[in-house]
mmCIF file with all atom_site columns, C-alpha atoms in Angstrom:
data_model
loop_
_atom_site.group_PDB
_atom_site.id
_atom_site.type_symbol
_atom_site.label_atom_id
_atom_site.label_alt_id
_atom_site.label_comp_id
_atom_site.label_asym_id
_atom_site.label_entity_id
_atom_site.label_seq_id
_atom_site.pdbx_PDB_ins_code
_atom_site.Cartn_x
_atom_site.Cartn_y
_atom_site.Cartn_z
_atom_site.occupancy
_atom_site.B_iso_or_equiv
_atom_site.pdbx_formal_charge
_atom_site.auth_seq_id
_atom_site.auth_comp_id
_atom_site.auth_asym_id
_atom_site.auth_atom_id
_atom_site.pdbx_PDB_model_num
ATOM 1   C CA . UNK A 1 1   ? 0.000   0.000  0.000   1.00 95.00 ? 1   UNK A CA 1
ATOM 2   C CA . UNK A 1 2   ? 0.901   3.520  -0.769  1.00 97.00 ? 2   UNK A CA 1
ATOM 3   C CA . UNK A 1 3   ? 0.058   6.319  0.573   1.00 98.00 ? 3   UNK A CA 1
ATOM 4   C CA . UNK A 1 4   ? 0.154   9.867  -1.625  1.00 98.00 ? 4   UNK A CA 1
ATOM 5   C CA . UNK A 1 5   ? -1.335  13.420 -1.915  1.00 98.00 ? 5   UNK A CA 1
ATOM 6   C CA . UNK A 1 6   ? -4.324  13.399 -3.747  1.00 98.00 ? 6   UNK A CA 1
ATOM 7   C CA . UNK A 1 7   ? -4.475  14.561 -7.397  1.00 97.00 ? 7   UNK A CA 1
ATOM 8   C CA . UNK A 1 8   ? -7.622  16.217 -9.615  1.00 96.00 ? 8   UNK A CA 1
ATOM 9   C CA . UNK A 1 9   ? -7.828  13.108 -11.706 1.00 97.00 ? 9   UNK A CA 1
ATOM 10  C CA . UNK A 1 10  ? -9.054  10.807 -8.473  1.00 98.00 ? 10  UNK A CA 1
ATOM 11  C CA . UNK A 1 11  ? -12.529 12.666 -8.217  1.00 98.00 ? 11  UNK A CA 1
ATOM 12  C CA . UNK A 1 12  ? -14.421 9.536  -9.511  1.00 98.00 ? 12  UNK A CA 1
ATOM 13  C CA . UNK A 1 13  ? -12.731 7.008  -6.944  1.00 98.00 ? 13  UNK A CA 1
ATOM 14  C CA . UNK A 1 14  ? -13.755 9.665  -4.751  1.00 98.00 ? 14  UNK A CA 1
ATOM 15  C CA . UNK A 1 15  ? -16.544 9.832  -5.417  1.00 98.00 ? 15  UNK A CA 1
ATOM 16  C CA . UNK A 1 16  ? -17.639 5.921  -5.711  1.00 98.00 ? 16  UNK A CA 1
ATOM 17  C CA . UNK A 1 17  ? -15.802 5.401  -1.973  1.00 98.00 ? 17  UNK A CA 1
ATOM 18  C CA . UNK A 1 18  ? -17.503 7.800  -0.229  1.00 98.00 ? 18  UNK A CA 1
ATOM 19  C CA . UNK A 1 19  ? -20.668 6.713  -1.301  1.00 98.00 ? 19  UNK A CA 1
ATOM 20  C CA . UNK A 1 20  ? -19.983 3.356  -0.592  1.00 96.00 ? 20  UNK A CA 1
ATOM 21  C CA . UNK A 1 21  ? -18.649 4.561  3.096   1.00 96.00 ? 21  UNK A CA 1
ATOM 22  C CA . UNK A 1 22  ? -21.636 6.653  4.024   1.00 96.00 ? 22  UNK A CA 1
ATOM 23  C CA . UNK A 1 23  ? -24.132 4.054  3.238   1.00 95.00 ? 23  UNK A CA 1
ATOM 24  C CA . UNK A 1 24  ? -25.980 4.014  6.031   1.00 94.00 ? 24  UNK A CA 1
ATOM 25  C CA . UNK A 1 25  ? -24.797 6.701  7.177   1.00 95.00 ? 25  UNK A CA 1
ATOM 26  C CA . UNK A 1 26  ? -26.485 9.282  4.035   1.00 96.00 ? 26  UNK A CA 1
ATOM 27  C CA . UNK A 1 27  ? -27.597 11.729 7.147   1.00 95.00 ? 27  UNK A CA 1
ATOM 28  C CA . UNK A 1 28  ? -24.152 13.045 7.498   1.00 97.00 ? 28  UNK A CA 1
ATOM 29  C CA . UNK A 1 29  ? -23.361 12.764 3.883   1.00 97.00 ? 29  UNK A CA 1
ATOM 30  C CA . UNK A 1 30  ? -23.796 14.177 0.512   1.00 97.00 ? 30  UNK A CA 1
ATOM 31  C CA . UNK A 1 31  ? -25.991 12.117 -1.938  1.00 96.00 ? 31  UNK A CA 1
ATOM 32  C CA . UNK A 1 32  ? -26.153 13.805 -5.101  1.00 97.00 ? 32  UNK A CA 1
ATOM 33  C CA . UNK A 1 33  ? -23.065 13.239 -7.666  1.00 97.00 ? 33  UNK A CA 1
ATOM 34  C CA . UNK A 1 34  ? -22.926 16.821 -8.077  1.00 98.00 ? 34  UNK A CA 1
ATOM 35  C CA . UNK A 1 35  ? -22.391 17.722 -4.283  1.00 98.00 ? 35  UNK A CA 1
ATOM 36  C CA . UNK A 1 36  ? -19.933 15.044 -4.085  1.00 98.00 ? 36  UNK A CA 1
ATOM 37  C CA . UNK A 1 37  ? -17.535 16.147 -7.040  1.00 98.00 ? 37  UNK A CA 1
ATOM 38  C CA . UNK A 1 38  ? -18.113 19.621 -5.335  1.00 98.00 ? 38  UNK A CA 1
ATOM 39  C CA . UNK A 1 39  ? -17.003 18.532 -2.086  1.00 98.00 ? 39  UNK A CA 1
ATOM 40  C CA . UNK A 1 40  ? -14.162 16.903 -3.778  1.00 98.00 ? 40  UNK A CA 1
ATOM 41  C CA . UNK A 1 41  ? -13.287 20.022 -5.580  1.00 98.00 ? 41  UNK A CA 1
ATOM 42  C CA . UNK A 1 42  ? -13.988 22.274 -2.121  1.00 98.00 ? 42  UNK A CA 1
ATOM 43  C CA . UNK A 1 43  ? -11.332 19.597 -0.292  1.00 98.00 ? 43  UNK A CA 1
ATOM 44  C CA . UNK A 1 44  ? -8.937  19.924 -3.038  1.00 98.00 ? 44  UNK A CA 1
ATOM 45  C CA . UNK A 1 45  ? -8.922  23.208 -2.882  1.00 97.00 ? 45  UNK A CA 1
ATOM 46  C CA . UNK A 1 46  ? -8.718  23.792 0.964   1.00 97.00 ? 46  UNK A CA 1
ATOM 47  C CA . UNK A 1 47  ? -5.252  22.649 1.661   1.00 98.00 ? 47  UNK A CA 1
ATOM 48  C CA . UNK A 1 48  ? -4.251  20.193 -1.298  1.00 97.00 ? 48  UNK A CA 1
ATOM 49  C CA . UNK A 1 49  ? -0.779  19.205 0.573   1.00 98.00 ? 49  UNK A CA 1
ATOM 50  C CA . UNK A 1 50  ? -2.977  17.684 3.460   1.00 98.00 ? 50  UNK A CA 1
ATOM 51  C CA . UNK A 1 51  ? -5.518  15.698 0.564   1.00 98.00 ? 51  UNK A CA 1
ATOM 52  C CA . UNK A 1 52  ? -4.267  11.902 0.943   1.00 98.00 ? 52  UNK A CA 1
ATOM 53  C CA . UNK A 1 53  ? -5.240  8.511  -0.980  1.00 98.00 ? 53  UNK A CA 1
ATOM 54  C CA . UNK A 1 54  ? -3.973  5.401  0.020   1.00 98.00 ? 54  UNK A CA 1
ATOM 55  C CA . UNK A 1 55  ? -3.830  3.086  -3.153  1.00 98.00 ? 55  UNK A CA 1
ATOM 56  C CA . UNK A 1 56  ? -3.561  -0.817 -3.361  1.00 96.00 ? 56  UNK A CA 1
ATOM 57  C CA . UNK A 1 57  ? -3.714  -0.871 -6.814  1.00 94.00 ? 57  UNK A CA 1
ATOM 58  C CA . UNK A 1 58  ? -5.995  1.517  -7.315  1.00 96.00 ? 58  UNK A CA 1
ATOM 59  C CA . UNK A 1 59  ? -7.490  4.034  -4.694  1.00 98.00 ? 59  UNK A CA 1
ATOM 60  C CA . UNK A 1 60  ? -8.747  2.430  -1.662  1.00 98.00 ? 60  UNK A CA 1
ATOM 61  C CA . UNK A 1 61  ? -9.200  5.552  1.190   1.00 98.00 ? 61  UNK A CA 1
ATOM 62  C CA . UNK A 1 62  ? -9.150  8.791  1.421   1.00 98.00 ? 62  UNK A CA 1
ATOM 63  C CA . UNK A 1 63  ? -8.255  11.609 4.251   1.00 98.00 ? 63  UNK A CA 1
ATOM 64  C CA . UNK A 1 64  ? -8.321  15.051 3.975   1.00 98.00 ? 64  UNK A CA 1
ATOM 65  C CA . UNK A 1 65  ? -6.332  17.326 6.609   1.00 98.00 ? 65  UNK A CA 1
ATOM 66  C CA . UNK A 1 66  ? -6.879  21.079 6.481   1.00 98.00 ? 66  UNK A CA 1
ATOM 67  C CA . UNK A 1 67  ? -4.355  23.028 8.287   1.00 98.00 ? 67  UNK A CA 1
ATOM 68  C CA . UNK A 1 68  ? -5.586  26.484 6.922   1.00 97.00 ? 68  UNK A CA 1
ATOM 69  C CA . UNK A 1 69  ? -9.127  25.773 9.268   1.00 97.00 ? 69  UNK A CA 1
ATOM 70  C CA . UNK A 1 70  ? -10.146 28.548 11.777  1.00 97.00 ? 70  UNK A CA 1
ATOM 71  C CA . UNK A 1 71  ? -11.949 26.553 14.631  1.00 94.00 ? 71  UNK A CA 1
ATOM 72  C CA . UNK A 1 72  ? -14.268 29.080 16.497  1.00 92.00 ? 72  UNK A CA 1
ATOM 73  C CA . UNK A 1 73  ? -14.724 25.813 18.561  1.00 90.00 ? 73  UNK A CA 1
ATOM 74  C CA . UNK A 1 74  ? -10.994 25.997 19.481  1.00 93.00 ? 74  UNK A CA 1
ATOM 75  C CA . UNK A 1 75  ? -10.468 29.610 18.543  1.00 94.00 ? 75  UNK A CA 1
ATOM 76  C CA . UNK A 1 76  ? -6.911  28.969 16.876  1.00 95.00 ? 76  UNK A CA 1
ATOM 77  C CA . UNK A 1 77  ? -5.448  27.119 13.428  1.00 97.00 ? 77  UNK A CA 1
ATOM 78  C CA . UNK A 1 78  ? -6.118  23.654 13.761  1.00 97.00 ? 78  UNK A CA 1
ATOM 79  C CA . UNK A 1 79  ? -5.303  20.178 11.539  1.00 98.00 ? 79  UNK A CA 1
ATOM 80  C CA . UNK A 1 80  ? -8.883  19.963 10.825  1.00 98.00 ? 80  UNK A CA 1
ATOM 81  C CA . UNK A 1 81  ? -9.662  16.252 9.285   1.00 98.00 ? 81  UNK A CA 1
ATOM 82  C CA . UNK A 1 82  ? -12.768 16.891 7.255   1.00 98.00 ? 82  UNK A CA 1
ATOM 83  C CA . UNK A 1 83  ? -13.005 13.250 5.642   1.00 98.00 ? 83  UNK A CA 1
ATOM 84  C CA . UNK A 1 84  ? -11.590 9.870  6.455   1.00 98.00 ? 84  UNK A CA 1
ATOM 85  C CA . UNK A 1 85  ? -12.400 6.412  4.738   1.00 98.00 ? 85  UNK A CA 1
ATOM 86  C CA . UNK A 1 86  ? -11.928 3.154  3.238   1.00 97.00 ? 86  UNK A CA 1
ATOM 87  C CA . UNK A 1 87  ? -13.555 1.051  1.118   1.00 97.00 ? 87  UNK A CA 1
ATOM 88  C CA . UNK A 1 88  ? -15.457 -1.388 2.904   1.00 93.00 ? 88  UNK A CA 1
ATOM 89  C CA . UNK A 1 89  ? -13.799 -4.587 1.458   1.00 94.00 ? 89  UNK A CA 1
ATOM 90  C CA . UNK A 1 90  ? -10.218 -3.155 2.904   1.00 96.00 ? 90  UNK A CA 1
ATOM 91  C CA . UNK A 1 91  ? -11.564 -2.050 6.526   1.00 94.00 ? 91  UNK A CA 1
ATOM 92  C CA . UNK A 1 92  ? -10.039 -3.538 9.150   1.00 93.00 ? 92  UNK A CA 1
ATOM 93  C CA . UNK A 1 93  ? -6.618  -3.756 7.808   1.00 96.00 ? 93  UNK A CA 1
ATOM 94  C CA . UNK A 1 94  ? -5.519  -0.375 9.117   1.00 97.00 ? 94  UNK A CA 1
ATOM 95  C CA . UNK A 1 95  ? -5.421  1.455  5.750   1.00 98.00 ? 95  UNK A CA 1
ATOM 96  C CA . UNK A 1 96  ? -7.488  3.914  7.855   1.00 98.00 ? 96  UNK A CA 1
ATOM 97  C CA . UNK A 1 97  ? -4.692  4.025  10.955  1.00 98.00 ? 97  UNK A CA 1
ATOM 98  C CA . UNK A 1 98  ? -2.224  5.290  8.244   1.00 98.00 ? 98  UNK A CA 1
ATOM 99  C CA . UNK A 1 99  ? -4.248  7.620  6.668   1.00 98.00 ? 99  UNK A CA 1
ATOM 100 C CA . UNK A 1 100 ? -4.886  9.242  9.869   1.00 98.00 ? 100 UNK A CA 1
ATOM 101 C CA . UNK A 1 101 ? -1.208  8.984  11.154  1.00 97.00 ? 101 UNK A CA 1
ATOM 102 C CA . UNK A 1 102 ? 0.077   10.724 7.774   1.00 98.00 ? 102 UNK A CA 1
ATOM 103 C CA . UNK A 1 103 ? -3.012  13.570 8.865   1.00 98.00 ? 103 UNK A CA 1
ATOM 104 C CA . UNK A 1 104 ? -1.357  13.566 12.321  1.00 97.00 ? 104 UNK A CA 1
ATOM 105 C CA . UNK A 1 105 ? 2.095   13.945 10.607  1.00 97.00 ? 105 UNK A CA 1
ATOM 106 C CA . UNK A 1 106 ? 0.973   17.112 8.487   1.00 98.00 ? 106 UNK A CA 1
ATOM 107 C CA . UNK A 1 107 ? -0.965  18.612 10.894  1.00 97.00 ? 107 UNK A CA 1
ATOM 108 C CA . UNK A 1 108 ? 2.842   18.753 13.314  1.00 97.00 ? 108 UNK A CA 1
ATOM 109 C CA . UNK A 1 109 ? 4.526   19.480 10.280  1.00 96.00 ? 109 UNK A CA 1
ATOM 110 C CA . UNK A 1 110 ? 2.422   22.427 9.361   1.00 96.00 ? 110 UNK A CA 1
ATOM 111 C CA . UNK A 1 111 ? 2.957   23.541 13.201  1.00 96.00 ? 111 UNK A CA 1
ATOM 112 C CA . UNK A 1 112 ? -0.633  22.754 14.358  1.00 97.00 ? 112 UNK A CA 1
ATOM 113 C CA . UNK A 1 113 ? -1.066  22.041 17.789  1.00 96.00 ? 113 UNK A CA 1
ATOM 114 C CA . UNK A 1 114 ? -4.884  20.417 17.934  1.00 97.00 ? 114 UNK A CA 1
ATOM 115 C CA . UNK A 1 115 ? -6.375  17.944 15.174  1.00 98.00 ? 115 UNK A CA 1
ATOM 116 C CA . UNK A 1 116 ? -10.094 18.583 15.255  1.00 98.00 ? 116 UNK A CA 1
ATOM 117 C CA . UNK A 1 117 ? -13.142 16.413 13.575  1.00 98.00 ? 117 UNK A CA 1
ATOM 118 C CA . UNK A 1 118 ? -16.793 16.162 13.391  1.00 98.00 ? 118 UNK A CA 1
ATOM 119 C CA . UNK A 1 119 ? -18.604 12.893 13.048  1.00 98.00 ? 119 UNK A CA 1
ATOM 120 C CA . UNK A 1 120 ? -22.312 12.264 13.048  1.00 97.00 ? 120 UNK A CA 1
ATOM 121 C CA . UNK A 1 121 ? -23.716 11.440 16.701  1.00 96.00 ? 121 UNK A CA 1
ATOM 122 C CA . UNK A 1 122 ? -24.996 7.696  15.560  1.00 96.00 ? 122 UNK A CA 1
ATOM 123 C CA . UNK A 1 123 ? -21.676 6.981  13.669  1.00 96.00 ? 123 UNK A CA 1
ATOM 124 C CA . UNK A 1 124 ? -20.381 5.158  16.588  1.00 95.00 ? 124 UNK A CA 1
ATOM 125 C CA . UNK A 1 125 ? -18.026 2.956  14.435  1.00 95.00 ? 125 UNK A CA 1
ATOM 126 C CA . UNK A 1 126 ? -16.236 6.201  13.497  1.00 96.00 ? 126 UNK A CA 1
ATOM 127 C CA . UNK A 1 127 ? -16.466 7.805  17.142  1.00 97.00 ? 127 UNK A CA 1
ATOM 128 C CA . UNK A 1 128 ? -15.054 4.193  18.222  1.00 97.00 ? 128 UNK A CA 1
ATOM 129 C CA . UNK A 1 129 ? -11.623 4.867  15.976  1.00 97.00 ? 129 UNK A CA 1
ATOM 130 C CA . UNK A 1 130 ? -11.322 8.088  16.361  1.00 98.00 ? 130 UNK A CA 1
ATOM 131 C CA . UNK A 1 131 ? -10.967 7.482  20.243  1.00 98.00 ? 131 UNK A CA 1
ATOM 132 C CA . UNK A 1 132 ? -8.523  4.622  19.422  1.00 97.00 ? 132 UNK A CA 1
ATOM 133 C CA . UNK A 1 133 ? -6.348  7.596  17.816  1.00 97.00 ? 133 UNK A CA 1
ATOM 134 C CA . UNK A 1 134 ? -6.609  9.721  20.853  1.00 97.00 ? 134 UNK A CA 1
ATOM 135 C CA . UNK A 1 135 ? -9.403  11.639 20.171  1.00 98.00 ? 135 UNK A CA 1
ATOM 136 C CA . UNK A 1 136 ? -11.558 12.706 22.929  1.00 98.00 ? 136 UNK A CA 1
ATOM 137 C CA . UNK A 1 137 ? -15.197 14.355 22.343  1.00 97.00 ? 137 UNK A CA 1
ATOM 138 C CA . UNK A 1 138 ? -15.380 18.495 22.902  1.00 95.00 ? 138 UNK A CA 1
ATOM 139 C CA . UNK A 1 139 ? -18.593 19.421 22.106  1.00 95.00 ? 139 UNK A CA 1
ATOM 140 C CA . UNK A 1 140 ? -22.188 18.826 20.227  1.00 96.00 ? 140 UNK A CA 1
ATOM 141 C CA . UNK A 1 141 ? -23.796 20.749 17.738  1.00 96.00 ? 141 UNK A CA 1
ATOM 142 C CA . UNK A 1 142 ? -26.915 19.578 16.630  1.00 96.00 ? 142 UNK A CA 1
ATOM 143 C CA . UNK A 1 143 ? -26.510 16.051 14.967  1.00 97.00 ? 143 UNK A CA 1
ATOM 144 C CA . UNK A 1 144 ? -22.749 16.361 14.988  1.00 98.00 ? 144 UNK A CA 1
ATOM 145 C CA . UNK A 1 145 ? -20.307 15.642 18.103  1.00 98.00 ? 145 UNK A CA 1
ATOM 146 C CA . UNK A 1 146 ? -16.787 17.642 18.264  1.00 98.00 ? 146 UNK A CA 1
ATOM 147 C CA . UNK A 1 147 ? -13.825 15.567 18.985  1.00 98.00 ? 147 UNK A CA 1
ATOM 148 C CA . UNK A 1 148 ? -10.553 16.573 19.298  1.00 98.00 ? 148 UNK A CA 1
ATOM 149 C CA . UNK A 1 149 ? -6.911  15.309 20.333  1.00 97.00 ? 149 UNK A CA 1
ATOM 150 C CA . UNK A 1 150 ? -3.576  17.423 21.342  1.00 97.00 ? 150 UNK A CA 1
ATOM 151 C CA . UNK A 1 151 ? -0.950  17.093 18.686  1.00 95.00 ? 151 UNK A CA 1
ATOM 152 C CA . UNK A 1 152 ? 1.662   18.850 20.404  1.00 73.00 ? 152 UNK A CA 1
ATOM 153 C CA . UNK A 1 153 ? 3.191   16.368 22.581  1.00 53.00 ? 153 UNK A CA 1
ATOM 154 C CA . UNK A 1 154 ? 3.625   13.863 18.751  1.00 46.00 ? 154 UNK A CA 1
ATOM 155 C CA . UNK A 1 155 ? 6.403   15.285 17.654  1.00 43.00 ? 155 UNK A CA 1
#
């Protein structure tokens, strides 16, 4: 497995893994084709350097790190990780623990000192890993739950 930045020409794996990754989870996702090429395009965008695949072949996960997000949660810079998945075939193998710890990695690099998230309330799979990787819930807004996790003390 390899792990590299992402580039404009993965939108359609993109695209076909996240749907596959929110199914059953559609409240916290976007359904329409066009939302999710946007999304895509917004992440790309954000902060490309922190825009990761990891590719067994072909594309397999995604993660996207933003270290140019203003948290008014956190009122500072944080790594903010705005998407994380895998493929459902490949969970389980810890494609997903490297996607994250190469997140973790460019959030230090890019002198952040908090990683920051939001995962849908009933996603307790997610909320499950994300506590495995140190993350500790902040907050709540409406049918999202704030977790966070120190990245300081990584380096």
């Amino acid at each position: 497995m390899i792990i590299r930045r992402v580039e404009r020409g993965d939108i359609d794996y993109f695209v076909e893994i996240y749907i596959e990754a929110y199914r059953g989870y559609e409240e916290y996702a976007y359904t329409s084709l066009k939302d999710i090429r946007g999304y895509f395009k917004w992440l790309y965008g954000r902060d490309r350097d922190g825009f990761f695949v990891a590719e067994i072949e072909e594309p397999v996960g995604f993660s996207a790190c933003d270290t140019n997000w203003f948290s008014s949660m956190e009122r500072t810079k944080v790594a903010e990780l705005h998407e994380l998945f895998v493929r459902k075939e490949f969970r389980g193998k810890g494609i997903a623990s490297k996607l994250m710890e190469k997140s973790v990695e460019y959030g230090i690099e890019r002198g952040r000192r908090i990683m920051g998230l939001w995962v849908g309330e009933k996603n307790e799979p997610a909320k499950k890993f994300y506590r495995k990787h140190g993350f500790r819930e902040s907050g709540k807004m409406g049918k999202w739950v704030r977790m966070t996790r120190m990245l300081h003390d990584q380096a």
